[in-house]
PDB file of C-alpha atoms in Angstrom:
ATOM      1  CA  MET W 143       0.000   0.000   0.000  1.00 79.00           C
ATOM      2  CA  MET W 144       2.648   2.572   0.980  1.00 84.00           C
ATOM      3  CA  GLU W 145       4.583   1.724  -2.153  1.00 87.00           C
ATOM      4  CA  VAL W 146       1.573   2.687  -4.286  1.00 88.00           C
ATOM      5  CA  PHE W 147       0.960   5.887  -2.336  1.00 88.00           C
ATOM      6  CA  THR W 148       4.586   7.000  -2.410  1.00 90.00           C
ATOM      7  CA  ALA W 149       4.692   6.241  -6.137  1.00 90.00           C
ATOM      8  CA  ALA W 150       1.626   8.469  -6.612  1.00 91.00           C
ATOM      9  CA  LEU W 151       3.080  11.273  -4.499  1.00 92.00           C
ATOM     10  CA  PRO W 152       6.862  10.886  -4.771  1.00 91.00           C
ATOM     11  CA  GLY W 153       7.522  14.282  -3.210  1.00 91.00           C
ATOM     12  CA  ALA W 154       5.361  13.652  -0.145  1.00 93.00           C
ATOM     13  CA  ARG W 155       7.341  12.912   2.995  1.00 94.00           C
ATOM     14  CA  THR W 156       4.546  12.832   5.605  1.00 96.00           C
ATOM     15  CA  PHE W 157       1.279  10.916   5.381  1.00 95.00           C
ATOM     16  CA  ALA W 158      -1.568  11.041   7.896  1.00 95.00           C
ATOM     17  CA  ALA W 159      -3.622   7.935   8.615  1.00 94.00           C
ATOM     18  CA  LEU W 160      -7.246   8.656   9.472  1.00 95.00           C
ATOM     19  CA  TRP W 161      -9.147   5.894  11.221  1.00 92.00           C
ATOM     20  CA  ASN W 162     -11.902   5.136  13.686  1.00 94.00           C
ATOM     21  CA  LEU W 163     -10.322   4.696  17.132  1.00 92.00           C
ATOM     22  CA  ASP W 164     -13.159   2.360  18.115  1.00 92.00           C
ATOM     23  CA  PHE W 165     -12.409   0.011  15.195  1.00 90.00           C
ATOM     24  CA  ALA W 166      -9.442  -1.790  16.750  1.00 85.00           C
ATOM     25  CA  ILE W 167      -8.442  -3.712  13.637  1.00 86.00           C
ATOM     26  CA  HIS W 168      -7.030  -0.531  12.082  1.00 86.00           C
ATOM     27  CA  ARG W 169      -4.171  -0.200  14.577  1.00 86.00           C
ATOM     28  CA  PRO W 170      -2.140  -3.112  13.111  1.00 88.00           C
ATOM     29  CA  TYR W 171      -2.690  -1.679   9.619  1.00 86.00           C
ATOM     30  CA  PHE W 172      -1.366   1.675  10.786  1.00 88.00           C
ATOM     31  CA  ASP W 173       1.635   0.016  12.444  1.00 91.00           C
ATOM     32  CA  ALA W 174       2.430  -1.856   9.207  1.00 91.00           C
ATOM     33  CA  ALA W 175       2.020   1.329   7.152  1.00 89.00           C
ATOM     34  CA  GLU W 176       4.229   3.232   9.578  1.00 92.00           C
ATOM     35  CA  ALA W 177       6.969   0.595   9.275  1.00 93.00           C
ATOM     36  CA  ALA W 178       6.685   0.618   5.468  1.00 91.00           C
ATOM     37  CA  ALA W 179       6.753   4.413   5.411  1.00 92.00           C
ATOM     38  CA  SER W 180       9.898   4.401   7.517  1.00 93.00           C
ATOM     39  CA  ARG W 181      11.599   1.968   5.126  1.00 93.00           C
ATOM     40  CA  LEU W 182      10.653   4.309   2.269  1.00 92.00           C
ATOM     41  CA  GLY W 183      12.009   7.373   4.060  1.00 93.00           C
ATOM     42  CA  ARG W 184       8.550   8.715   4.880  1.00 95.00           C
ATOM     43  CA  ARG W 185       6.732   9.543   8.097  1.00 94.00           C
ATOM     44  CA  MET W 186       3.228   8.606   9.266  1.00 94.00           C
ATOM     45  CA  VAL W 187       1.030  10.739  11.524  1.00 94.00           C
ATOM     46  CA  ALA W 188      -1.787   9.005  13.413  1.00 91.00           C
ATOM     47  CA  ALA W 189      -5.180  10.705  13.212  1.00 92.00           C
ATOM     48  CA  GLY W 190      -7.899   8.819  15.026  1.00 92.00           C
ATOM     49  CA  ILE W 191     -11.523   9.873  15.338  1.00 95.00           C
ATOM     50  CA  ARG W 192     -14.542   8.610  17.238  1.00 94.00           C
ATOM     51  CA  ALA W 193     -17.243  10.821  15.702  1.00 95.00           C
ATOM     52  CA  GLY W 194     -17.815  13.323  12.953  1.00 93.00           C
ATOM     53  CA  LYS W 195     -17.319  16.201  15.385  1.00 95.00           C
ATOM     54  CA  ASP W 196     -13.627  15.177  15.640  1.00 94.00           C
ATOM     55  CA  LEU W 197     -12.889  15.791  11.963  1.00 96.00           C
ATOM     56  CA  GLU W 198     -12.274  19.564  12.007  1.00 95.00           C
ATOM     57  CA  THR W 199      -9.777  19.300  14.859  1.00 95.00           C
ATOM     58  CA  VAL W 200      -8.062  16.269  13.355  1.00 96.00           C
ATOM     59  CA  PHE W 201      -7.624  17.936   9.961  1.00 96.00           C
ATOM     60  CA  ARG W 202      -6.147  21.065  11.560  1.00 95.00           C
ATOM     61  CA  ARG W 203      -3.714  18.859  13.508  1.00 95.00           C
ATOM     62  CA  ILE W 204      -2.861  16.775  10.420  1.00 94.00           C
ATOM     63  CA  LYS W 205      -1.993  19.945   8.518  1.00 94.00           C
ATOM     64  CA  ALA W 206       0.002  21.349  11.458  1.00 94.00           C
ATOM     65  CA  ASP W 207       1.948  18.072  11.651  1.00 94.00           C
ATOM     66  CA  GLY W 208       3.048  18.579   8.043  1.00 95.00           C
ATOM     67  CA  ALA W 209       0.990  15.835   6.422  1.00 96.00           C
ATOM     68  CA  GLU W 210       0.897  16.065   2.638  1.00 95.00           C
ATOM     69  CA  ALA W 211      -1.748  13.361   2.096  1.00 95.00           C
ATOM     70  CA  VAL W 212      -4.367  11.507   4.140  1.00 95.00           C
ATOM     71  CA  ILE W 213      -4.778   7.743   4.055  1.00 93.00           C
ATOM     72  CA  VAL W 214      -8.316   6.819   5.089  1.00 94.00           C
ATOM     73  CA  TYR W 215      -8.889   3.394   6.628  1.00 92.00           C
ATOM     74  CA  VAL W 216     -12.469   2.552   5.750  1.00 90.00           C
ATOM     75  CA  ASP W 217     -14.959   1.228   8.295  1.00 90.00           C
ATOM     76  CA  PRO W 218     -18.638   2.028   8.911  1.00 92.00           C
ATOM     77  CA  LEU W 219     -17.821   5.374  10.593  1.00 94.00           C
ATOM     78  CA  THR W 220     -15.322   6.707   8.049  1.00 92.00           C
ATOM     79  CA  PHE W 221     -17.547   5.477   5.228  1.00 92.00           C
ATOM     80  CA  ALA W 222     -20.531   7.328   6.694  1.00 93.00           C
ATOM     81  CA  LEU W 223     -18.364  10.455   7.046  1.00 94.00           C
ATOM     82  CA  ARG W 224     -16.804  10.142   3.575  1.00 93.00           C
ATOM     83  CA  ASP W 225     -18.354  13.365   2.229  1.00 93.00           C
ATOM     84  CA  SER W 226     -17.193  15.373   5.253  1.00 95.00           C
ATOM     85  CA  ILE W 227     -13.733  13.800   5.064  1.00 95.00           C
ATOM     86  CA  THR W 228     -13.288  14.582   1.384  1.00 93.00           C
ATOM     87  CA  THR W 229     -14.663  18.115   1.791  1.00 93.00           C
ATOM     88  CA  LEU W 230     -12.225  18.856   4.621  1.00 94.00           C
ATOM     89  CA  ALA W 231      -9.337  17.268   2.754  1.00 94.00           C
ATOM     90  CA  MET W 232     -10.029  19.361  -0.330  1.00 93.00           C
ATOM     91  CA  SER W 233     -10.321  22.546   1.758  1.00 93.00           C
ATOM     92  CA  HIS W 234      -6.918  21.749   3.315  1.00 94.00           C
ATOM     93  CA  ARG W 235      -5.522  20.837  -0.133  1.00 94.00           C
ATOM     94  CA  LEU W 236      -4.694  17.298   1.017  1.00 95.00           C
ATOM     95  CA  PRO W 237      -5.042  14.357  -1.373  1.00 95.00           C
ATOM     96  CA  ILE W 238      -7.028  11.437   0.007  1.00 93.00           C
ATOM     97  CA  LEU W 239      -5.859   7.877  -0.477  1.00 92.00           C
ATOM     98  CA  VAL W 240      -8.506   5.285   0.419  1.00 91.00           C
ATOM     99  CA  THR W 241      -7.560   1.755   1.451  1.00 83.00           C
ATOM    100  CA  ALA W 242     -10.683  -0.076   0.374  1.00 78.00           C
ATOM    101  CA  HIS W 243     -12.737  -0.606  -2.723  1.00 69.00           C
ATOM    102  CA  PHE W 244     -15.448   1.902  -1.867  1.00 70.00           C
ATOM    103  CA  GLN W 245     -16.628   5.055  -3.564  1.00 74.00           C
ATOM    104  CA  PHE W 246     -15.123   8.128  -1.959  1.00 78.00           C
ATOM    105  CA  LYS W 247     -15.988  11.247  -3.926  1.00 81.00           C
ATOM    106  CA  ASP W 248     -12.861  13.320  -4.532  1.00 87.00           C
ATOM    107  CA  ALA W 249     -10.408  10.635  -3.399  1.00 92.00           C
ATOM    108  CA  LEU W 250      -7.224  10.891  -5.448  1.00 93.00           C
ATOM    109  CA  ILE W 251      -6.528   7.166  -5.139  1.00 93.00           C
ATOM    110  CA  VAL W 252      -8.584   4.165  -4.116  1.00 91.00           C
ATOM    111  CA  PHE W 253      -6.513   1.031  -3.596  1.00 89.00           C
ATOM    112  CA  GLY W 254      -8.050  -2.117  -2.179  1.00 84.00           C
ATOM    113  CA  PRO W 255      -8.814  -5.783  -2.655  1.00 82.00           C
ATOM    114  CA  HIS W 256     -10.554  -6.794  -5.862  1.00 80.00           C
ATOM    115  CA  THR W 257     -14.054  -7.589  -4.641  1.00 78.00           C
ATOM    116  CA  ALA W 258     -15.618  -9.034  -7.790  1.00 81.00           C
ATOM    117  CA  ASP W 259     -14.284 -12.548  -7.199  1.00 77.00           C
ATOM    118  CA  MET W 260     -14.982 -12.670  -3.446  1.00 81.00           C
ATOM    119  CA  PRO W 261     -18.486 -14.200  -3.734  1.00 86.00           C
ATOM    120  CA  ALA W 262     -17.069 -17.087  -5.795  1.00 83.00           C
ATOM    121  CA  ARG W 263     -14.284 -17.618  -3.242  1.00 84.00           C
ATOM    122  CA  ALA W 264     -16.861 -17.617  -0.418  1.00 86.00           C
ATOM    123  CA  ALA W 265     -19.006 -20.121  -2.319  1.00 90.00           C
ATOM    124  CA  ASN W 266     -15.965 -22.377  -2.622  1.00 89.00           C
ATOM    125  CA  PHE W 267     -15.556 -22.340   1.168  1.00 88.00           C
ATOM    126  CA  VAL W 268     -19.268 -23.056   1.704  1.00 93.00           C
ATOM    127  CA  ASP W 269     -19.046 -25.971  -0.730  1.00 92.00           C
ATOM    128  CA  ARG W 270     -16.036 -27.405   1.101  1.00 93.00           C
ATOM    129  CA  ILE W 271     -17.811 -27.120   4.464  1.00 93.00           C
ATOM    130  CA  LEU W 272     -20.967 -28.737   3.109  1.00 95.00           C
ATOM    131  CA  ARG W 273     -18.810 -31.604   1.824  1.00 94.00           C
ATOM    132  CA  GLY W 274     -17.472 -32.205   5.325  1.00 95.00           C
ATOM    133  CA  ALA W 275     -14.485 -29.901   5.756  1.00 93.00           C
ATOM    134  CA  ILE W 276     -14.015 -28.582   9.272  1.00 93.00           C
ATOM    135  CA  PRO W 277     -14.191 -24.769   9.119  1.00 92.00           C
ATOM    136  CA  SER W 278     -11.281 -24.280  11.525  1.00 91.00           C
ATOM    137  CA  ASP W 279      -9.101 -26.437   9.244  1.00 92.00           C
ATOM    138  CA  LEU W 280      -9.676 -24.218   6.227  1.00 90.00           C
ATOM    139  CA  PRO W 281      -6.914 -21.719   5.472  1.00 88.00           C
ATOM    140  CA  ILE W 282      -7.411 -17.997   5.815  1.00 84.00           C
ATOM    141  CA  GLU W 283      -6.956 -16.468   2.395  1.00 81.00           C
ATOM    142  CA  GLN W 284      -5.523 -13.050   1.719  1.00 80.00           C
ATOM    143  CA  PRO W 285      -6.565 -11.127  -1.382  1.00 80.00           C
ATOM    144  CA  THR W 286      -4.324 -11.801  -4.354  1.00 81.00           C
ATOM    145  CA  LYS W 287      -5.592  -9.056  -6.642  1.00 84.00           C
ATOM    146  CA  TYR W 288      -5.984  -5.401  -5.799  1.00 85.00           C
ATOM    147  CA  ASP W 289      -7.755  -2.654  -7.713  1.00 89.00           C
ATOM    148  CA  LEU W 290      -6.182   0.749  -8.236  1.00 91.00           C
ATOM    149  CA  LYS W 291      -8.360   3.728  -9.161  1.00 93.00           C
ATOM    150  CA  ILE W 292      -6.874   7.167  -9.823  1.00 94.00           C
ATOM    151  CA  ASP W 293      -8.980  10.309 -10.199  1.00 94.00           C
ATOM    152  CA  LEU W 294      -7.143  12.752 -12.471  1.00 96.00           C
ATOM    153  CA  ARG W 295      -9.839  15.383 -11.910  1.00 95.00           C
ATOM    154  CA  VAL W 296      -8.806  15.523  -8.254  1.00 94.00           C
ATOM    155  CA  ALA W 297      -5.131  15.504  -9.232  1.00 95.00           C
ATOM    156  CA  HIS W 298      -5.755  18.517 -11.457  1.00 95.00           C
ATOM    157  CA  VAL W 299      -7.592  20.453  -8.713  1.00 94.00           C
ATOM    158  CA  LEU W 300      -4.833  19.693  -6.189  1.00 94.00           C
ATOM    159  CA  ARG W 301      -2.090  20.307  -8.776  1.00 93.00           C
ATOM    160  CA  VAL W 302      -0.692  16.811  -8.296  1.00 93.00           C
ATOM    161  CA  THR W 303       1.049  15.041 -11.161  1.00 94.00           C
ATOM    162  CA  ILE W 304       0.610  11.273 -11.087  1.00 94.00           C
ATOM    163  CA  PRO W 305       3.591   9.491 -12.658  1.00 94.00           C
ATOM    164  CA  LEU W 306       2.836   7.762 -15.950  1.00 94.00           C
ATOM    165  CA  SER W 307       4.214   4.467 -14.587  1.00 92.00           C
ATOM    166  CA  LEU W 308       1.455   4.446 -11.944  1.00 93.00           C
ATOM    167  CA  LEU W 309      -1.255   5.523 -14.380  1.00 95.00           C
ATOM    168  CA  LEU W 310      -0.342   2.548 -16.563  1.00 94.00           C
ATOM    169  CA  ARG W 311      -0.818   0.200 -13.585  1.00 93.00           C
ATOM    170  CA  ALA W 312      -4.249   1.601 -12.711  1.00 93.00           C
ATOM    171  CA  ASP W 313      -7.358  -0.489 -13.247  1.00 92.00           C
ATOM    172  CA  GLN W 314      -9.421   2.682 -13.622  1.00 91.00           C
ATOM    173  CA  VAL W 315      -8.417   6.254 -14.425  1.00 94.00           C
ATOM    174  CA  ILE W 316     -11.078   8.928 -14.082  1.00 92.00           C
ATOM    175  CA  GLU W 317     -10.489  11.897 -16.360  1.00 90.00           C
TER     176      GLU W 317
END
């Protein structure tokens, strides 16, 4: 993930990670992103929220901390607040990078697991269980294909130039 984001914004040195503090699964993702950012010579700033009322303060702090882009970890809260998040990000001139395959208006980049084949994979597991497999014996599968969407309209508004090498890797480019 950080490799894609640093390729999109090669000049950016500080990224903020916005997540729901009550959605505990995001902490390990932030820790992994922070380690990857460090290896790439970048810095991560943690920006947790618990409600929509936290967004204004968090965005002011993100900007004060020198963040040049905001990575949004998607969960029910951040998804519900997506319009407020993108509006604040645009007003602070911060590109948004979303880590899931959801529609975020005005997100520069959406990078997440390819969801189209997930129902077929789930059906395969159901079939195996119905044929006698013990669920706890089945392996946990990680996604093997990710989708990359780049919105050049947002890039233009924010005066961000996406490298051609990344545009060529994108599954969808919005112009």
